Amino acid sequence: MNSSPSAASAPAQASKASGKASDMSAGLFDQSALSTLAQRLVEAARRAGADAADAVAVRGVSQGVEVRDGRVEESERSEGDDVGLRVLVGQRQAVVSTNDVSGDGVAKLAERAVAMARVAPDDKYVGLADPSLLAREFADLDLLDREVPSTGELERRACEAEAAGLAVKGVTKSGGASASSGIGGMVLVTSTGFHGSYLRSSQGISMTAISGEGTGMERDYDYTSAPHAADLASPASVGRKAGERTVARANPRKVETCKVPVVYDPRVAGSLVGHLVGAINGASIARKTSFLKDRLGEQLFGGNIRIIDDPLRVRGLRSQSFDAEGVRVKRTAIVEAGVLTTWLLDCATARELGMVTTGHAHRGVSSSPSPGAYNLHLEAGEMTPRQLISDIKQGFYVTDLIGSGVNGVTGDYSRGASGFWIENGEITYPVSEVTIAGHLLAMFKSLVAANDLEFRYGVNAPTLRIEGLTLGGR
């Protein structure tokens, strides 16, 4: 039986928080009741006739405040615990979930799950993780900020962000500002002896600013998010950046259709990493619905490109010390020296492909595991963003992408965009209502990274340059 040290010690650590969290908040850090419930569900499933079972218990607590023109428009709080039970009878599987297991609910839920599994179709790939792959040690990733902000503090953050945005010359009105906080976590218990848990906090601030009037209005935004309040950008800087971005977009022009270099601002550059990761998801590979299905081990990028998935990043937005099947996780270079090195696999997709899980299983209480990434980043290059742009006679600097026109089966790429025109190595006037089109294989091959990587999102990348994309304009 294994248990995450951070989860096991959470109640004791919370009690030492010197009054930073209320007694009610401190109780949110205690997962012992959820752990007991998950264990009871697994035991009940075995008594009901399951050959194997696992149970997840998920905690979700959130509070948020939205303000406009200095007044609170909405304030809400939600809190709940949900449990899910997966049972296996031979090669048949069923998943059930509930948020109420009072009375004899545990036994009834287990019996219902086993009955469903007995009439489910056979699936030769289902099953729990091999015990040799299970996590035995749990790194302390410092994901939980035990100082829970009050509603008043969230109002203060939102109002400060909005005021800073409105103070930017040229901003005519507020599109609203918000601040939020939450606590989320999971307990996983399996019939093979795994018992692990984690908790993470989340906090965020955002602001949207508007410039101009009528049909000439433009808007833009900024936001910050992190598990710990100390890692957030200040509310004033969020609002100021939102205002400055909005004003810079005023009076956009149209451009003629052309083929030019396209430079992606860090705010949108991570989307290219996202397209790669979607294409190497084990479920897509097993179904043969990915344009990369035959590309494992091939050189997709330039030799200096490295893309990392790191579930063990301290204070990472998507960090955790084990996956949703209890498998140990590790930092992985999914692209090394430009070469695609791996698929993202859970146990079922790994079995289907004749491989071993990579520890990328994710799941909710009402679903079976499926592959997914953690904290992704494309490593920084050597040039500054200015150097990256300096030799471009005519090009496009993207700050916003619209829609999801990417075909994961063929690799065709087409997205609406707005940003700024590049002329003789300088960013000049704003541009809107254009479409960027190309093919992801060619885009990956020509991709060049600047040196301005920052870890702000779940997927991070520096400024990126891609050659020869078609810009659809007038």
CSV table of C-alpha atoms in Angstrom, one decimal:
chain,number,residue,atom,x,y,z
A,1,MET,CA,0.0,0.0,0.0
A,2,ASN,CA,1.5,3.4,-1.1
A,3,SER,CA,0.4,6.8,-0.1
A,4,SER,CA,1.5,10.2,-1.2
A,5,PRO,CA,3.4,11.9,1.7
A,6,SER,CA,2.1,15.4,0.7
A,7,ALA,CA,-1.5,14.2,1.0
A,8,ALA,CA,-1.0,12.2,4.1
A,9,SER,CA,0.6,15.2,5.9
A,10,ALA,CA,-1.8,17.8,4.6
A,11,PRO,CA,-4.1,18.0,7.7
A,12,ALA,CA,-1.1,18.3,10.0
A,13,GLN,CA,0.5,20.9,7.9
A,14,ALA,CA,-2.7,22.8,7.6
A,15,SER,CA,-3.1,22.9,11.4
A,16,LYS,CA,0.3,24.6,11.5
A,17,ALA,CA,-0.7,27.4,9.1
A,18,SER,CA,-0.9,30.0,12.0
A,19,GLY,CA,-4.4,30.9,11.2
A,20,LYS,CA,-3.8,31.5,7.5
A,21,ALA,CA,-6.7,29.3,6.6
A,22,SER,CA,-10.1,29.0,8.3
A,23,ASP,CA,-11.0,25.8,10.0
A,24,MET,CA,-13.4,25.1,7.1
A,25,SER,CA,-10.6,25.7,4.6
A,26,ALA,CA,-8.2,23.5,6.6
A,27,GLY,CA,-10.8,20.7,6.4
A,28,LEU,CA,-10.6,20.9,2.6
A,29,PHE,CA,-7.0,19.7,2.8
A,30,ASP,CA,-7.9,16.5,4.6
A,31,GLN,CA,-8.4,13.7,2.1
A,32,SER,CA,-8.6,10.9,4.6
A,33,ALA,CA,-12.4,10.4,4.3
A,34,LEU,CA,-12.0,10.2,0.5
A,35,SER,CA,-9.2,7.7,0.8
A,36,THR,CA,-11.3,5.5,3.1
A,37,LEU,CA,-14.3,5.8,0.7
A,38,ALA,CA,-12.2,4.8,-2.3
A,39,GLN,CA,-10.8,1.8,-0.4
A,40,ARG,CA,-14.3,0.7,0.6
A,41,LEU,CA,-15.5,0.9,-3.0
A,42,VAL,CA,-12.6,-1.3,-4.3
A,43,GLU,CA,-13.3,-3.9,-1.5
A,44,ALA,CA,-17.0,-3.8,-2.2
A,45,ALA,CA,-16.4,-4.4,-5.9
A,46,ARG,CA,-14.3,-7.5,-5.2
A,47,ARG,CA,-17.0,-8.8,-2.9
A,48,ALA,CA,-19.5,-8.3,-5.7
A,49,GLY,CA,-17.6,-10.4,-8.1
A,50,ALA,CA,-15.1,-8.1,-9.8
A,51,ASP,CA,-11.8,-9.6,-10.8
A,52,ALA,CA,-10.1,-6.2,-10.5
A,53,ALA,CA,-11.2,-2.7,-9.7
A,54,ASP,CA,-10.0,0.8,-9.0
A,55,ALA,CA,-11.7,3.8,-7.5
A,56,VAL,CA,-11.0,7.5,-7.9
A,57,ALA,CA,-12.3,10.2,-5.6
A,58,VAL,CA,-12.1,13.8,-6.8
A,59,ARG,CA,-12.3,17.0,-4.8
A,60,GLY,CA,-13.2,20.3,-6.4
A,61,VAL,CA,-13.6,23.6,-4.6
A,62,SER,CA,-13.7,26.9,-6.4
A,63,GLN,CA,-14.6,30.5,-5.8
A,64,GLY,CA,-14.6,33.4,-8.2
A,65,VAL,CA,-15.4,37.1,-8.4
A,66,GLU,CA,-16.2,39.1,-11.6
A,67,VAL,CA,-16.2,42.9,-11.5
A,68,ARG,CA,-17.1,45.6,-14.1
A,69,ASP,CA,-16.7,49.4,-13.6
A,70,GLY,CA,-15.6,48.8,-10.0
A,71,ARG,CA,-18.7,46.9,-9.0
A,72,VAL,CA,-19.0,43.2,-8.3
A,73,GLU,CA,-21.2,41.6,-11.0
A,74,GLU,CA,-20.9,38.0,-9.9
A,75,SER,CA,-19.5,36.1,-7.0
A,76,GLU,CA,-19.8,32.4,-6.7
A,77,ARG,CA,-18.5,29.4,-4.8
A,78,SER,CA,-18.8,25.7,-5.6
A,79,GLU,CA,-17.6,22.7,-3.6
A,80,GLY,CA,-18.1,19.0,-4.1
A,81,ASP,CA,-16.6,15.5,-3.9
A,82,ASP,CA,-17.3,12.9,-6.5
A,83,VAL,CA,-16.3,9.2,-6.7
A,84,GLY,CA,-15.9,6.8,-9.6
A,85,LEU,CA,-15.5,3.1,-9.7
A,86,ARG,CA,-14.1,1.0,-12.5
A,87,VAL,CA,-14.6,-2.7,-12.4
A,88,LEU,CA,-13.3,-5.5,-14.6
A,89,VAL,CA,-14.9,-8.9,-15.0
A,90,GLY,CA,-12.7,-10.9,-17.3
A,91,GLN,CA,-12.1,-8.7,-20.3
A,92,ARG,CA,-15.2,-6.6,-19.7
A,93,GLN,CA,-15.2,-3.2,-18.1
A,94,ALA,CA,-17.7,-0.8,-16.6
A,95,VAL,CA,-17.4,2.6,-15.0
A,96,VAL,CA,-19.9,4.2,-12.6
A,97,SER,CA,-19.8,7.4,-10.6
A,98,THR,CA,-21.8,9.3,-8.0
A,99,ASN,CA,-21.6,12.1,-5.4
A,100,ASP,CA,-23.7,10.3,-2.9
A,101,VAL,CA,-22.7,7.1,-1.2
A,102,SER,CA,-24.6,7.5,2.0
A,103,GLY,CA,-26.1,4.4,3.8
A,104,ASP,CA,-25.5,1.3,1.8
A,105,GLY,CA,-24.6,3.3,-1.3
A,106,VAL,CA,-21.1,1.8,-1.5
A,107,ALA,CA,-22.3,-1.8,-1.8
A,108,LYS,CA,-25.1,-0.8,-4.3
A,109,LEU,CA,-22.7,1.1,-6.5
A,110,ALA,CA,-20.3,-1.8,-6.6
A,111,GLU,CA,-23.0,-4.3,-7.4
A,112,ARG,CA,-24.4,-2.0,-10.2
A,113,ALA,CA,-20.9,-1.7,-11.7
A,114,VAL,CA,-20.2,-5.4,-11.7
A,115,ALA,CA,-23.7,-6.1,-13.3
A,116,MET,CA,-22.9,-3.6,-16.0
A,117,ALA,CA,-19.5,-5.1,-16.6
A,118,ARG,CA,-20.9,-8.6,-17.0
A,119,VAL,CA,-23.0,-7.4,-20.0
A,120,ALA,CA,-20.4,-5.1,-21.5
A,121,PRO,CA,-18.6,-6.2,-24.7
A,122,ASP,CA,-15.2,-7.9,-24.4
A,123,ASP,CA,-12.2,-5.6,-24.8
A,124,LYS,CA,-8.8,-7.4,-24.8
A,125,TYR,CA,-6.9,-4.3,-24.1
A,126,VAL,CA,-8.6,-3.3,-20.8
A,127,GLY,CA,-7.0,-3.9,-17.4
A,128,LEU,CA,-5.2,-2.3,-14.5
A,129,ALA,CA,-1.6,-1.3,-14.7
A,130,ASP,CA,1.1,-4.0,-14.1
A,131,PRO,CA,2.1,-3.7,-10.4
A,132,SER,CA,5.8,-3.3,-11.5
A,133,LEU,CA,4.9,0.0,-13.1
A,134,LEU,CA,3.2,1.6,-10.1
A,135,ALA,CA,4.6,4.6,-8.4
A,136,ARG,CA,6.3,3.7,-5.1
A,137,GLU,CA,7.7,7.2,-4.2
A,138,PHE,CA,5.8,10.5,-4.4
A,139,ALA,CA,7.8,13.7,-5.0
A,140,ASP,CA,6.8,16.8,-3.0
A,141,LEU,CA,5.9,19.1,-5.9
A,142,ASP,CA,4.7,22.0,-3.7
A,143,LEU,CA,1.3,22.3,-5.4
A,144,LEU,CA,-0.9,23.4,-2.5
A,145,ASP,CA,-1.1,27.0,-1.2
A,146,ARG,CA,-2.7,26.7,2.2
A,147,GLU,CA,-3.5,30.4,2.4
A,148,VAL,CA,-7.0,30.5,0.9
A,149,PRO,CA,-7.9,34.0,-0.3
A,150,SER,CA,-11.1,35.5,1.0
A,151,THR,CA,-13.9,36.8,-1.2
A,152,GLY,CA,-12.8,40.3,-0.3
A,153,GLU,CA,-9.2,39.6,-1.4
A,154,LEU,CA,-10.5,38.3,-4.7
A,155,GLU,CA,-12.6,41.4,-5.2
A,156,ARG,CA,-9.5,43.5,-4.4
A,157,ARG,CA,-7.4,41.7,-7.0
A,158,ALA,CA,-10.1,42.0,-9.7
A,159,CYS,CA,-10.7,45.7,-9.0
A,160,GLU,CA,-7.0,46.5,-9.0
A,161,ALA,CA,-6.6,44.8,-12.4
A,162,GLU,CA,-9.5,46.6,-13.9
A,163,ALA,CA,-8.4,50.0,-12.6
A,164,ALA,CA,-5.0,49.5,-14.1
A,165,GLY,CA,-6.4,48.6,-17.4
A,166,LEU,CA,-8.8,51.6,-17.5
A,167,ALA,CA,-5.9,53.9,-16.6
A,168,VAL,CA,-4.1,53.1,-19.9
A,169,LYS,CA,-4.5,56.0,-22.3
A,170,GLY,CA,-6.9,55.0,-25.2
A,171,VAL,CA,-8.9,52.4,-23.2
A,172,THR,CA,-12.5,53.5,-23.4
A,173,LYS,CA,-14.2,50.9,-21.2
A,174,SER,CA,-13.8,47.7,-19.3
A,175,GLY,CA,-14.7,44.3,-20.6
A,176,GLY,CA,-14.6,43.0,-17.0
A,177,ALA,CA,-12.0,41.6,-14.6
A,178,SER,CA,-12.0,38.5,-12.5
A,179,ALA,CA,-10.1,36.7,-9.8
A,180,SER,CA,-10.5,33.2,-8.8
A,181,SER,CA,-9.1,30.5,-6.5
A,182,GLY,CA,-9.6,26.7,-6.2
A,183,ILE,CA,-8.5,23.5,-4.7
A,184,GLY,CA,-8.6,20.2,-6.7
A,185,GLY,CA,-7.3,16.8,-6.0
A,186,MET,CA,-7.6,13.1,-6.5
A,187,VAL,CA,-7.4,9.9,-4.5
A,188,LEU,CA,-6.7,6.7,-6.4
A,189,VAL,CA,-7.0,3.2,-4.9
A,190,THR,CA,-6.6,-0.1,-6.9
A,191,SER,CA,-7.1,-3.7,-6.1
A,192,THR,CA,-3.5,-4.3,-6.9
A,193,GLY,CA,-2.4,-2.4,-3.8
A,194,PHE,CA,-1.8,1.1,-5.0
A,195,HIS,CA,-3.0,4.0,-2.9
A,196,GLY,CA,-2.0,7.6,-3.8
A,197,SER,CA,-3.4,11.1,-3.6
A,198,TYR,CA,-2.6,14.7,-4.3
A,199,LEU,CA,-4.1,18.1,-3.9
A,200,ARG,CA,-3.3,21.2,-5.8
A,201,SER,CA,-4.5,24.8,-5.5
A,202,SER,CA,-5.1,27.2,-8.4
A,203,GLN,CA,-5.4,31.0,-8.4
A,204,GLY,CA,-5.9,33.4,-11.3
A,205,ILE,CA,-6.5,37.0,-12.3
A,206,SER,CA,-7.7,38.3,-15.7
A,207,MET,CA,-8.8,41.6,-17.3
A,208,THR,CA,-10.3,42.5,-20.7
A,209,ALA,CA,-10.0,46.1,-22.0
A,210,ILE,CA,-11.9,47.8,-24.8
A,211,SER,CA,-10.7,50.7,-27.0
A,212,GLY,CA,-12.7,52.7,-29.5
A,213,GLU,CA,-16.4,53.1,-30.1
A,214,GLY,CA,-19.1,51.4,-32.2
A,215,THR,CA,-17.8,49.3,-35.1
A,216,GLY,CA,-14.3,50.6,-34.4
A,217,MET,CA,-14.0,48.9,-31.0
A,218,GLU,CA,-11.1,46.6,-30.3
A,219,ARG,CA,-10.6,44.4,-27.3
A,220,ASP,CA,-7.7,42.4,-25.8
A,221,TYR,CA,-6.9,40.7,-22.5
A,222,ASP,CA,-4.3,39.4,-20.1
A,223,TYR,CA,-4.3,36.9,-17.4
A,224,THR,CA,-2.1,35.1,-14.9
A,225,SER,CA,-2.5,31.8,-13.2
A,226,ALA,CA,-0.5,29.7,-10.7
A,227,PRO,CA,-1.0,27.2,-7.9
A,228,HIS,CA,0.5,29.7,-5.4
A,229,ALA,CA,-0.5,33.3,-5.0
A,230,ALA,CA,3.1,34.3,-4.7
A,231,ASP,CA,3.7,33.2,-8.3
A,232,LEU,CA,1.0,35.3,-9.8
A,233,ALA,CA,1.7,38.5,-11.8
A,234,SER,CA,0.4,41.5,-9.9
A,235,PRO,CA,-3.2,42.6,-10.6
A,236,ALA,CA,-1.9,46.0,-11.8
A,237,SER,CA,0.5,44.4,-14.3
A,238,VAL,CA,-2.3,42.2,-15.7
A,239,GLY,CA,-4.7,45.1,-16.2
A,240,ARG,CA,-2.0,47.4,-17.6
A,241,LYS,CA,-0.9,44.7,-20.2
A,242,ALA,CA,-4.5,44.1,-21.2
A,243,GLY,CA,-5.0,47.9,-21.8
A,244,GLU,CA,-1.7,48.3,-23.7
A,245,ARG,CA,-2.5,45.3,-25.9
A,246,THR,CA,-6.0,46.7,-26.7
A,247,VAL,CA,-4.7,50.1,-27.6
A,248,ALA,CA,-2.1,48.7,-29.9
A,249,ARG,CA,-4.8,46.9,-31.9
A,250,ALA,CA,-6.7,50.1,-32.7
A,251,ASN,CA,-7.5,50.9,-36.4
A,252,PRO,CA,-6.4,47.5,-37.8
A,253,ARG,CA,-5.8,47.2,-41.6
A,254,LYS,CA,-6.5,44.4,-44.1
A,255,VAL,CA,-3.6,42.9,-46.1
A,256,GLU,CA,-3.5,41.2,-49.5
A,257,THR,CA,-3.3,37.4,-49.7
A,258,CYS,CA,0.4,36.4,-49.7
A,259,LYS,CA,2.9,33.8,-48.6
A,260,VAL,CA,5.2,35.2,-45.9
A,261,PRO,CA,7.1,34.2,-42.7
A,262,VAL,CA,4.8,34.1,-39.7
A,263,VAL,CA,6.0,34.8,-36.1
A,264,TYR,CA,4.0,33.5,-33.2
A,265,ASP,CA,3.8,35.5,-30.0
A,266,PRO,CA,4.5,33.4,-26.9
A,267,ARG,CA,0.8,33.7,-25.9
A,268,VAL,CA,-0.2,31.7,-29.0
A,269,ALA,CA,3.0,29.8,-29.8
A,270,GLY,CA,2.1,27.0,-27.4
A,271,SER,CA,-0.8,26.1,-29.7
A,272,LEU,CA,1.7,24.6,-32.1
A,273,VAL,CA,3.0,22.3,-29.4
A,274,GLY,CA,-0.6,21.4,-28.6
A,275,HIS,CA,-1.2,20.3,-32.2
A,276,LEU,CA,1.9,18.0,-32.0
A,277,VAL,CA,0.7,16.5,-28.7
A,278,GLY,CA,-2.8,15.9,-30.1
A,279,ALA,CA,-1.3,14.0,-33.0
A,280,ILE,CA,0.9,11.7,-30.8
A,281,ASN,CA,-1.9,10.8,-28.4
A,282,GLY,CA,-2.0,7.0,-28.2
A,283,ALA,CA,-5.7,6.9,-28.8
A,284,SER,CA,-5.3,8.6,-32.2
A,285,ILE,CA,-2.3,6.4,-33.1
A,286,ALA,CA,-4.2,3.2,-32.2
A,287,ARG,CA,-7.2,4.4,-34.3
A,288,LYS,CA,-4.8,5.4,-37.1
A,289,THR,CA,-6.4,8.9,-37.2
A,290,SER,CA,-3.2,10.9,-36.8
A,291,PHE,CA,-1.1,12.4,-39.6
A,292,LEU,CA,1.9,11.3,-37.5
A,293,LYS,CA,0.9,7.6,-37.1
A,294,ASP,CA,3.9,6.4,-39.0
A,295,ARG,CA,6.4,9.1,-37.9
A,296,LEU,CA,7.8,7.7,-34.6
A,297,GLY,CA,11.6,8.1,-34.6
A,298,GLU,CA,11.6,10.5,-37.6
A,299,GLN,CA,13.1,14.0,-37.7
A,300,LEU,CA,10.1,16.3,-37.6
A,301,PHE,CA,11.8,19.5,-36.5
A,302,GLY,CA,15.2,21.2,-36.8
A,303,GLY,CA,18.1,19.6,-34.9
A,304,ASN,CA,18.0,22.2,-32.2
A,305,ILE,CA,14.3,21.7,-31.2
A,306,ARG,CA,13.5,20.0,-27.9
A,307,ILE,CA,10.0,19.6,-26.5
A,308,ILE,CA,9.5,18.5,-22.9
A,309,ASP,CA,6.6,17.0,-21.0
A,310,ASP,CA,7.3,17.4,-17.2
A,311,PRO,CA,4.7,16.2,-14.7
A,312,LEU,CA,7.3,16.7,-11.9
A,313,ARG,CA,7.8,20.4,-12.2
A,314,VAL,CA,7.6,22.0,-8.8
A,315,ARG,CA,4.6,24.3,-8.6
A,316,GLY,CA,3.6,23.4,-12.2
A,317,LEU,CA,0.0,24.0,-13.3
A,318,ARG,CA,-0.4,20.4,-14.4
A,319,SER,CA,2.0,18.6,-12.1
A,320,GLN,CA,1.3,15.3,-10.3
A,321,SER,CA,3.5,12.4,-9.0
A,322,PHE,CA,1.5,9.5,-10.5
A,323,ASP,CA,-0.9,9.1,-13.4
A,324,ALA,CA,-4.6,8.1,-13.3
A,325,GLU,CA,-3.7,4.4,-13.3
A,326,GLY,CA,-1.1,4.8,-10.5
A,327,VAL,CA,1.8,4.5,-12.9
A,328,ARG,CA,5.0,6.5,-12.0
A,329,VAL,CA,5.6,9.5,-14.1
A,330,LYS,CA,8.7,11.1,-15.4
A,331,ARG,CA,10.1,14.1,-17.3
A,332,THR,CA,10.2,13.1,-21.0
A,333,ALA,CA,11.6,14.7,-24.1
A,334,ILE,CA,8.9,13.9,-26.6
A,335,VAL,CA,11.0,15.6,-29.2
A,336,GLU,CA,14.8,15.3,-28.9
A,337,ALA,CA,17.1,17.1,-31.4
A,338,GLY,CA,14.1,17.4,-33.6
A,339,VAL,CA,13.2,13.7,-33.5
A,340,LEU,CA,9.8,12.4,-32.3
A,341,THR,CA,10.7,10.0,-29.6
A,342,THR,CA,7.5,8.7,-28.1
A,343,TRP,CA,3.7,8.4,-28.2
A,344,LEU,CA,1.7,9.4,-25.1
A,345,LEU,CA,0.2,6.2,-23.8
A,346,ASP,CA,-2.0,4.8,-21.1
A,347,CYS,CA,-2.2,1.1,-20.4
A,348,ALA,CA,-5.0,0.3,-22.8
A,349,THR,CA,-3.5,2.1,-25.8
A,350,ALA,CA,-0.1,0.7,-25.0
A,351,ARG,CA,-1.4,-2.8,-25.1
A,352,GLU,CA,-3.2,-2.2,-28.4
A,353,LEU,CA,0.1,-0.9,-29.9
A,354,GLY,CA,2.2,-3.6,-28.4
A,355,MET,CA,4.1,-1.1,-26.2
A,356,VAL,CA,4.4,-0.1,-22.5
A,357,THR,CA,2.4,2.8,-21.0
A,358,THR,CA,4.3,6.0,-20.7
A,359,GLY,CA,2.5,7.1,-17.6
A,360,HIS,CA,0.2,9.5,-19.3
A,361,ALA,CA,-3.2,8.3,-18.2
A,362,HIS,CA,-5.8,10.9,-17.2
A,363,ARG,CA,-9.4,10.3,-16.2
A,364,GLY,CA,-12.5,11.7,-14.5
A,365,VAL,CA,-14.8,9.9,-12.2
A,366,SER,CA,-17.2,8.9,-15.0
A,367,SER,CA,-14.7,7.8,-17.6
A,368,SER,CA,-12.0,5.1,-18.1
A,369,PRO,CA,-8.4,6.3,-18.5
A,370,SER,CA,-7.2,8.0,-21.7
A,371,PRO,CA,-3.8,9.5,-22.6
A,372,GLY,CA,-2.9,13.1,-22.1
A,373,ALA,CA,0.0,15.4,-21.4
A,374,TYR,CA,1.2,17.3,-18.3
A,375,ASN,CA,3.4,20.5,-18.3
A,376,LEU,CA,4.6,21.0,-21.8
A,377,HIS,CA,7.3,23.4,-23.1
A,378,LEU,CA,9.4,23.9,-26.2
A,379,GLU,CA,12.8,24.9,-25.1
A,380,ALA,CA,14.2,28.3,-25.9
A,381,GLY,CA,16.5,29.0,-28.8
A,382,GLU,CA,19.5,31.4,-28.9
A,383,MET,CA,18.1,34.5,-30.8
A,384,THR,CA,16.2,37.3,-29.2
A,385,PRO,CA,12.7,37.9,-30.6
A,386,ARG,CA,14.0,41.0,-32.3
A,387,GLN,CA,16.8,39.0,-34.0
A,388,LEU,CA,14.2,36.4,-35.1
A,389,ILE,CA,12.3,39.1,-36.9
A,390,SER,CA,15.1,41.4,-38.1
A,391,ASP,CA,15.6,39.9,-41.6
A,392,ILE,CA,11.9,39.7,-42.5
A,393,LYS,CA,11.0,42.1,-45.3
A,394,GLN,CA,7.3,41.4,-45.1
A,395,GLY,CA,5.7,39.1,-42.6
A,396,PHE,CA,3.0,38.6,-40.0
A,397,TYR,CA,3.3,38.7,-36.2
A,398,VAL,CA,0.4,36.7,-34.6
A,399,THR,CA,-1.0,37.6,-31.2
A,400,ASP,CA,-4.4,35.9,-31.4
A,401,LEU,CA,-5.8,32.8,-33.1
A,402,ILE,CA,-9.4,32.2,-33.8
A,403,GLY,CA,-11.2,28.9,-34.4
A,404,SER,CA,-9.8,25.4,-34.5
A,405,GLY,CA,-9.3,24.6,-38.2
A,406,VAL,CA,-6.6,22.0,-37.7
A,407,ASN,CA,-7.2,18.5,-39.2
A,408,GLY,CA,-5.4,16.0,-37.0
A,409,VAL,CA,-5.9,13.2,-39.6
A,410,THR,CA,-4.2,15.1,-42.6
A,411,GLY,CA,-2.1,17.7,-40.8
A,412,ASP,CA,-3.7,20.6,-42.7
A,413,TYR,CA,-3.6,23.8,-40.8
A,414,SER,CA,-5.9,26.8,-41.2
A,415,ARG,CA,-6.8,29.3,-38.5
A,416,GLY,CA,-8.2,32.8,-38.3
A,417,ALA,CA,-5.8,35.3,-36.8
A,418,SER,CA,-5.0,38.8,-35.8
A,419,GLY,CA,-1.8,40.6,-35.0
A,420,PHE,CA,0.7,43.0,-36.6
A,421,TRP,CA,2.4,43.4,-39.9
A,422,ILE,CA,6.2,43.0,-40.1
A,423,GLU,CA,8.0,45.3,-42.5
A,424,ASN,CA,11.8,45.5,-42.9
A,425,GLY,CA,12.4,43.7,-39.6
A,426,GLU,CA,10.0,46.0,-37.6
A,427,ILE,CA,6.5,45.3,-36.2
A,428,THR,CA,4.3,48.1,-37.7
A,429,TYR,CA,0.6,48.4,-37.9
A,430,PRO,CA,-2.2,46.1,-36.5
A,431,VAL,CA,-3.8,43.5,-38.9
A,432,SER,CA,-7.1,41.7,-38.4
A,433,GLU,CA,-9.4,39.3,-40.2
A,434,VAL,CA,-6.8,37.1,-41.9
A,435,THR,CA,-6.3,33.3,-42.1
A,436,ILE,CA,-3.0,31.5,-41.7
A,437,ALA,CA,-2.8,28.2,-43.7
A,438,GLY,CA,-0.2,25.5,-44.2
A,439,HIS,CA,0.7,21.9,-43.3
A,440,LEU,CA,1.9,21.0,-39.9
A,441,LEU,CA,4.8,18.8,-41.1
A,442,ALA,CA,6.2,21.7,-43.2
A,443,MET,CA,5.6,24.1,-40.3
A,444,PHE,CA,7.4,21.9,-37.8
A,445,LYS,CA,10.3,21.5,-40.2
A,446,SER,CA,10.9,25.3,-40.6
A,447,LEU,CA,10.2,26.2,-37.0
A,448,VAL,CA,12.8,28.4,-35.2
A,449,ALA,CA,12.6,29.4,-31.5
A,450,ALA,CA,13.6,32.6,-29.8
A,451,ASN,CA,15.1,32.8,-26.4
A,452,ASP,CA,12.2,34.3,-24.4
A,453,LEU,CA,10.6,31.2,-22.9
A,454,GLU,CA,8.6,31.8,-19.8
A,455,PHE,CA,6.6,29.3,-17.7
A,456,ARG,CA,3.1,30.9,-17.5
A,457,TYR,CA,0.7,28.4,-18.9
A,458,GLY,CA,0.1,24.6,-19.1
A,459,VAL,CA,1.8,24.7,-22.5
A,460,ASN,CA,4.7,27.1,-22.9
A,461,ALA,CA,6.8,28.1,-25.9
A,462,PRO,CA,9.0,31.1,-26.7
A,463,THR,CA,8.4,33.3,-29.8
A,464,LEU,CA,8.4,31.1,-32.8
A,465,ARG,CA,9.0,31.7,-36.5
A,466,ILE,CA,7.7,29.6,-39.4
A,467,GLU,CA,8.5,30.1,-43.0
A,468,GLY,CA,6.2,30.3,-46.1
A,469,LEU,CA,2.7,30.2,-44.6
A,470,THR,CA,-0.2,31.4,-46.7
A,471,LEU,CA,-1.8,34.5,-45.3
A,472,GLY,CA,-5.4,34.8,-46.6
A,473,GLY,CA,-6.5,38.4,-46.7
A,474,ARG,CA,-8.3,40.6,-49.2
